[in-house]
Each structure stands twice: as structure tokens, then as C-alpha cells.
PDB file of C-alpha atoms in Angstrom:
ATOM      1  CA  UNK A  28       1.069   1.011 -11.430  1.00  0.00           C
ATOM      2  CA  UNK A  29       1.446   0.359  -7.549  1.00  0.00           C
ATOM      3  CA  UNK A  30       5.056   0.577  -6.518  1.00  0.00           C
ATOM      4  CA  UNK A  31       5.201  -3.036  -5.523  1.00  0.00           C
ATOM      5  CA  UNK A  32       3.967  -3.986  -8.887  1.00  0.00           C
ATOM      6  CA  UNK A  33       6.780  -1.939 -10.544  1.00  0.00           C
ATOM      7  CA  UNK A  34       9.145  -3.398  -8.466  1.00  0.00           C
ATOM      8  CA  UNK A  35       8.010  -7.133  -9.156  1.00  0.00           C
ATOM      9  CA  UNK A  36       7.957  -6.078 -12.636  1.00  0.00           C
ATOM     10  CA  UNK A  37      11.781  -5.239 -12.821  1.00  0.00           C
ATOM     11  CA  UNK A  38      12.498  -8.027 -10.455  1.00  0.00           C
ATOM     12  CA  UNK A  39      11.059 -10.711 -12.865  1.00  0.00           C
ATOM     13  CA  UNK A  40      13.585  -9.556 -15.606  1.00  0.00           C
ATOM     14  CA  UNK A  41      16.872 -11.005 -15.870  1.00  0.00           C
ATOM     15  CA  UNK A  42      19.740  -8.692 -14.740  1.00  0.00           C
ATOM     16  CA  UNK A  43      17.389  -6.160 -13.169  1.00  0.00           C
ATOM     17  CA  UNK A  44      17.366  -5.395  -9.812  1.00  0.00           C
ATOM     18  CA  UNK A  45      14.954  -3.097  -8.185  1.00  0.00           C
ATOM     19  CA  UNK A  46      13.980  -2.181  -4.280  1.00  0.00           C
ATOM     20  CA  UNK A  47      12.047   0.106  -2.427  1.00  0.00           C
ATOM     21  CA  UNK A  48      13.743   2.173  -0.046  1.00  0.00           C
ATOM     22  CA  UNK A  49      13.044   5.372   1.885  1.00  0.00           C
ATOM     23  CA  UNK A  50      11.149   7.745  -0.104  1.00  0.00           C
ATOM     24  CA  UNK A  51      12.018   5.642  -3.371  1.00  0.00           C
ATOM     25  CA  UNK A  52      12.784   3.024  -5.358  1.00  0.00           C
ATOM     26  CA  UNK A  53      16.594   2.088  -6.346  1.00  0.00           C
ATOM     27  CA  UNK A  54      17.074   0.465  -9.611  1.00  0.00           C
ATOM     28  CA  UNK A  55      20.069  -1.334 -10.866  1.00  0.00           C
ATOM     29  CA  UNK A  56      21.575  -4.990 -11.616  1.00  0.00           C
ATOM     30  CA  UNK A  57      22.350  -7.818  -9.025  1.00  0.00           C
ATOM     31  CA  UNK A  58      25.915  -6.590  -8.899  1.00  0.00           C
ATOM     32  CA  UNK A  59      25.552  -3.062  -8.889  1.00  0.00           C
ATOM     33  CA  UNK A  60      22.211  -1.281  -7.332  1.00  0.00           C
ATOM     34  CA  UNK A  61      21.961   2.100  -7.486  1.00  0.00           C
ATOM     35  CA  UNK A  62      22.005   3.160 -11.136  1.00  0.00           C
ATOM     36  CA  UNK A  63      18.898   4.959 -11.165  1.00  0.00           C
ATOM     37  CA  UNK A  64      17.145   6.684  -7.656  1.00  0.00           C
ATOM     38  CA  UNK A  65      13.172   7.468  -8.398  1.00  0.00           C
ATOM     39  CA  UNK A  66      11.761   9.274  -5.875  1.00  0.00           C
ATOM     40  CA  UNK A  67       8.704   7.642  -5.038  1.00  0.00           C
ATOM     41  CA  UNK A  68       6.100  10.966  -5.973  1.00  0.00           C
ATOM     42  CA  UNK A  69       8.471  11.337  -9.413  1.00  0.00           C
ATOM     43  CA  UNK A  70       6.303  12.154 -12.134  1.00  0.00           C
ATOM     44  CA  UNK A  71       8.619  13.021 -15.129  1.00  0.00           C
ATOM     45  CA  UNK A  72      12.485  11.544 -15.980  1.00  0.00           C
ATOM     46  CA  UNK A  73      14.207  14.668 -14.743  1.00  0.00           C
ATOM     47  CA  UNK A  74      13.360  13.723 -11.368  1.00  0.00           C
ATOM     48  CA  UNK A  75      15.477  10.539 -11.757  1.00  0.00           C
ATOM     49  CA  UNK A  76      18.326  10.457 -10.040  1.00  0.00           C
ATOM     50  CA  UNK A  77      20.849   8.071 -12.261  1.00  0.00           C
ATOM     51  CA  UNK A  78      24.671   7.400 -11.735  1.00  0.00           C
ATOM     52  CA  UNK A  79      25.172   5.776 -14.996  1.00  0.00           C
ATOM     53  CA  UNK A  80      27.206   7.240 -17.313  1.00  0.00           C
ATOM     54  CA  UNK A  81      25.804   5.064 -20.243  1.00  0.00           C
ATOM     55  CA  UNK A  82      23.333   2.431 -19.388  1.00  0.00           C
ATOM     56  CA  UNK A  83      24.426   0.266 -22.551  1.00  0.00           C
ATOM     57  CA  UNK A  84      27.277  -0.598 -20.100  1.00  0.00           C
ATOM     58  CA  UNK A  85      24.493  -2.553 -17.770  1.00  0.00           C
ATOM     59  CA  UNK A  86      21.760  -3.971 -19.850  1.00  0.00           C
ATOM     60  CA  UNK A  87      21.088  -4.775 -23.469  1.00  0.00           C
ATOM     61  CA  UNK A  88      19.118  -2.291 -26.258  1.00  0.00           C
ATOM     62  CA  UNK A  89      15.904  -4.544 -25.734  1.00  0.00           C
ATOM     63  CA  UNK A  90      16.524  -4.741 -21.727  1.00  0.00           C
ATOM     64  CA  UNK A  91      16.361  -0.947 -21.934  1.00  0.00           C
ATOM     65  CA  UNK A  92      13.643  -0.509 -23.569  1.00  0.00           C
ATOM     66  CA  UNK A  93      11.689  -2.957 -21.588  1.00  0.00           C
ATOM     67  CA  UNK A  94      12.587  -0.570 -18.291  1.00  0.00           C
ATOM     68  CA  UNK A  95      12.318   2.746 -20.222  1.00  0.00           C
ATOM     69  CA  UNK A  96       8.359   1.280 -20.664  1.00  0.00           C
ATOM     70  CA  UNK A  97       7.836   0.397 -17.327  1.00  0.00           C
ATOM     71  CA  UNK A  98       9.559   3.520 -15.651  1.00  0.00           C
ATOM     72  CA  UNK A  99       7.863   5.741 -18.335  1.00  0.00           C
ATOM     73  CA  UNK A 100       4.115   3.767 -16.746  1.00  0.00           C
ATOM     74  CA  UNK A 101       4.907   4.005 -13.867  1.00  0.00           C
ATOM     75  CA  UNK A 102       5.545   8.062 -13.852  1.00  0.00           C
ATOM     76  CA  UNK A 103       1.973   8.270 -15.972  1.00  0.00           C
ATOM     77  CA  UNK A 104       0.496   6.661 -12.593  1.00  0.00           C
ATOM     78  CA  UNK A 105      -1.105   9.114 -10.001  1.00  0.00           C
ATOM     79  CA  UNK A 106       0.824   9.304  -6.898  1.00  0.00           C
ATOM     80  CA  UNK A 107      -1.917   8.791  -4.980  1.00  0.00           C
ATOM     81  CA  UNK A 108      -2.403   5.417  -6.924  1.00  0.00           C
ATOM     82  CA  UNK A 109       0.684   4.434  -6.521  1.00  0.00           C
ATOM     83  CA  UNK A 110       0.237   2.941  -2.995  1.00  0.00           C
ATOM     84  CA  UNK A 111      -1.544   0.055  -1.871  1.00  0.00           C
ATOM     85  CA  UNK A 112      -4.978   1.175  -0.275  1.00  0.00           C
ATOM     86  CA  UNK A 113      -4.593   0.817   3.838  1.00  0.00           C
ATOM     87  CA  UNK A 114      -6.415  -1.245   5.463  1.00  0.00           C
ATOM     88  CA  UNK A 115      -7.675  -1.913   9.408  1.00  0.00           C
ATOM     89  CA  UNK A 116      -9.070  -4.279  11.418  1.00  0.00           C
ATOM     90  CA  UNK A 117     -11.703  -2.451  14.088  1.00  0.00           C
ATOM     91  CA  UNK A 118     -11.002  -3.963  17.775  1.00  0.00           C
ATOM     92  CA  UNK A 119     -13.928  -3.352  20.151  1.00  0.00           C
ATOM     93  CA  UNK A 120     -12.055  -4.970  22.717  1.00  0.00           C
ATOM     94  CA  UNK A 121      -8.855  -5.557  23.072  1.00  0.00           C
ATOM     95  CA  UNK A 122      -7.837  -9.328  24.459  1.00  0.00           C
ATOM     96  CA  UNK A 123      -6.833  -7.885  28.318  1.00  0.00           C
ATOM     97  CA  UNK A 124     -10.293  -5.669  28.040  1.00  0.00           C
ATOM     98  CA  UNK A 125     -12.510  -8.134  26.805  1.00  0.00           C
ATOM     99  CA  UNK A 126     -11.205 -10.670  29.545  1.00  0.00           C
ATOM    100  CA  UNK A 127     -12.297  -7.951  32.182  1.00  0.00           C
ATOM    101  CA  UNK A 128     -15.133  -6.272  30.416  1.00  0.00           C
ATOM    102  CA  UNK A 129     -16.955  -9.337  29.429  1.00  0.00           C
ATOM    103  CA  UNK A 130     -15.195 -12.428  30.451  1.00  0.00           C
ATOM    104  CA  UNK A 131     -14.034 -13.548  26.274  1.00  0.00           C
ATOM    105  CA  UNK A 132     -10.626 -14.426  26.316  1.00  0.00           C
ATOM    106  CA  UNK A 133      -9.941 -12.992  22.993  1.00  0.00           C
ATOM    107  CA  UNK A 134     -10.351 -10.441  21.534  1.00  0.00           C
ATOM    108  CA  UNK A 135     -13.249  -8.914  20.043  1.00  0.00           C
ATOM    109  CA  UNK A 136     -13.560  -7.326  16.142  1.00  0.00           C
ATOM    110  CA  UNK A 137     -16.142  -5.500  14.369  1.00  0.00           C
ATOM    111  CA  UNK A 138     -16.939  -8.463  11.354  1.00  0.00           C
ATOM    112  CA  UNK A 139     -19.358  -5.648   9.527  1.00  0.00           C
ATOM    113  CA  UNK A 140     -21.457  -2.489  10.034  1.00  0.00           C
ATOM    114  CA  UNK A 141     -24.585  -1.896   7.913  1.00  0.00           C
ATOM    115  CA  UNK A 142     -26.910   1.367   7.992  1.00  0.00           C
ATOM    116  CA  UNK A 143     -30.526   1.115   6.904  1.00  0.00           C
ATOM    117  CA  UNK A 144     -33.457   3.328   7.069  1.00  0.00           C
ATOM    118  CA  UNK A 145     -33.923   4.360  10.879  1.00  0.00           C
ATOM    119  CA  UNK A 146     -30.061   3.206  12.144  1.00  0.00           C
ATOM    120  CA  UNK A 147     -27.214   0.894  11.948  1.00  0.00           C
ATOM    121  CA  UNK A 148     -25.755  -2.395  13.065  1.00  0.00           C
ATOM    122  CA  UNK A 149     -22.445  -3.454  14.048  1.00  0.00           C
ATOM    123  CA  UNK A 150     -21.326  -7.230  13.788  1.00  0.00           C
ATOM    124  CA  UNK A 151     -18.707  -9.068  15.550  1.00  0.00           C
ATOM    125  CA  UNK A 152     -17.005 -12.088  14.716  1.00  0.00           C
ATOM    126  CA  UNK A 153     -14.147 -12.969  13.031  1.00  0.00           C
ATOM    127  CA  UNK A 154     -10.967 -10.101  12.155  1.00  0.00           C
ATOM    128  CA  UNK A 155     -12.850  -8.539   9.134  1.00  0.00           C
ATOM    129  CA  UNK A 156     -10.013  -6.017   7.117  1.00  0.00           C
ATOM    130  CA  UNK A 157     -11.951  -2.711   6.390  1.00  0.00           C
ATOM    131  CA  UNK A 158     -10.430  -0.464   3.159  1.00  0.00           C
ATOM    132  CA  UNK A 159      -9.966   3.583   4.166  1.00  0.00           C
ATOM    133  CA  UNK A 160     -12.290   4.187   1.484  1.00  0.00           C
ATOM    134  CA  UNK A 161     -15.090   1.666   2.980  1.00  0.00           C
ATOM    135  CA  UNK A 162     -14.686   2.954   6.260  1.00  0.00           C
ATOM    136  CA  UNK A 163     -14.893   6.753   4.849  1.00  0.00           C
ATOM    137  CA  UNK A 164     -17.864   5.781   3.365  1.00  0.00           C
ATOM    138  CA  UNK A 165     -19.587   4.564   7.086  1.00  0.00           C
ATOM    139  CA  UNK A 166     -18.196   7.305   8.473  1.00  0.00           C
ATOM    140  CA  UNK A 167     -19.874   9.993   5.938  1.00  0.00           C
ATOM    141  CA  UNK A 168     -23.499   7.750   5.959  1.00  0.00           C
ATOM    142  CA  UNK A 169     -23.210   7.502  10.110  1.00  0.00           C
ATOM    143  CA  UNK A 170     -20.703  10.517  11.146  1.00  0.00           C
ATOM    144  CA  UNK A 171     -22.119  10.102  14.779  1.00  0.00           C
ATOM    145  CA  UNK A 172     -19.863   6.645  14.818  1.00  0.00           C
ATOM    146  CA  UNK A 173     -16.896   8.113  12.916  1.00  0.00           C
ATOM    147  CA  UNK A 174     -15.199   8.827  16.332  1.00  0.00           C
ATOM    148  CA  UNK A 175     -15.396   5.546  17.696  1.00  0.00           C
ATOM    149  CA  UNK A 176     -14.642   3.768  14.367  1.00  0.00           C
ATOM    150  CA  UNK A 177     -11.315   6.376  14.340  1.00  0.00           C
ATOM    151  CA  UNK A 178     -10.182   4.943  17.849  1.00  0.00           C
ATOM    152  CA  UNK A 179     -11.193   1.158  16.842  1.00  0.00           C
ATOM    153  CA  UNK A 180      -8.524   1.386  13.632  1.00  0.00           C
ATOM    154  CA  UNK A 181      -5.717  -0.669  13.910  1.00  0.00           C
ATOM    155  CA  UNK A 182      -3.497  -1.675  10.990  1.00  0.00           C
ATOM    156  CA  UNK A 183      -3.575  -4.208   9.202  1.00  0.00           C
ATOM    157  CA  UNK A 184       0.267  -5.640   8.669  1.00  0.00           C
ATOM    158  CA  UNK A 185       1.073  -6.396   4.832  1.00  0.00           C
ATOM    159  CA  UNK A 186      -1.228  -4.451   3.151  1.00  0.00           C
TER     160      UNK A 186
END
């Protein structure tokens, strides 16, 4: 379970509270955050920080259940799957270096690369968002473009 998912998951339940926050994810009620701290790589309950003496105080038997579950998933889920996959744009030119490069008054994005038997192509067009793991893959099939597909990168906002 992706952190954002867990989060929208406590969110949607009445009385539950939940954000992320450096390094973490805060849990508590609308009235009182901070009842449990789970660091954000956590992978078993002792590494929950809580500051609840008893929980029955906060939420009913069948509320805590429902967020024993979902902490208890999302601790089974591989940090590394945890956060959403990054992804980037490629920018051949920039808008001020495409105006004096080539005279376009926008700028200019790689829309797709393809390999095939004796090279490769590289489209432009529209802003095209490229996963880490698609453009890993380009850059093992055509390493000798890995550099300039490396300084092309630029993140996409709201993954």
C-alpha cells in the first residue's frame, strides 16, 4: 500500500485523522493528532511511535480494528513500494533556448523515444511524463543516450 493510499484510507473513516509529515505519517483523531508516529520505512509495530495510553479512549473496538488492519498492510508493504513511482518530463529545449536556438517560442519535449534494429528515434510534441523505470529501460537498450536523457529529466509536480 502506497503511503498516500494509507493515508486516504484512514482519512475516509470517521474520527480518524492521518497526515504525512517528515519522514512519516502521524495518526490520530480531528481533535487530537499525534497518537501514533510511523516512520515512513517502519516495517513491524515496535517501530511505532504511540502516545496513547489506551486507544479505547479515542476510537471504538471496531474503529480499532479497522486501523490495526490497515497499519498491519501497510507494514507487510515493501518500502520501496510504498512510494509513488517518479516521474519526468524530458525538455530538449527549454522556452528561452528554443526561442534562440530555433526560433519556437515554447518549449520543446521529448513526446517518445523508440529503438529498433540499427538505431533509435526521438519524438517531440506534446509534455509526454516518462516513469524511472521506462526511462531505465531506454537507458539500458541505448546507454549511449542515457547521459543526455539524465540532463533532459525534469520533475514532474504531483506525482
Amino acid at each position: 500500500m502506497k503511503i498516500k493510499e494509507f493515508i486516504e484510507k484512514i482519512n475516509e473513516h470517521d474520527g480518524m485523522r492521518a497526515k504525512d509529515v517528515e519522514k512519516g505519517i502521524v495518526i490520530g483523531t480531528p481533535n487530537n493528532m499525534g497518537i501514533f508516529s510511523i516512520p515512513e520505512d517502519a516495517t513491524n509495530f515496535i517501530e511505532i511511535d504511540t502516545w496513547a495510553t489506551s486507544n479505547s479512549l479515542y476510537w471504538k473496538k471496531a474503529d480499532r480494528e479497522y486501523l490495526s488492519a490497515l497499519i498491519e498492510e501497510f507494514l507487510h508493504t515493501p518500502v520501496k513500494e510504498r512510494f509513488p513511482e517518479r516521474k519526468y518530463y524530458l525538455c530538449v529545449f527549454p522556452k528561452k533556448e528554443a526561442l534562440k536556438q530555433r526560433g519556437e517560442s515554447e518549449a520543446i519535449w521529448v513526446n517518445q523515444i523508440g529503438s529498433f534494429d540499427d538505431g533509435f528515434r526521438i519524438d517531440y510534441g506534446p509534455k509526454t511524463a516518462f516513469t524511472e523505470k521506462t526511462l531505465n529501460t531506454i537507458k539500458e537498450s541505448l546507454p549511449f543516450i542515457a547521459l543526455a536523457i539524465d540532463a533532459m529529466k525534469i520533475p514532474v509536480e504531483d506525482n
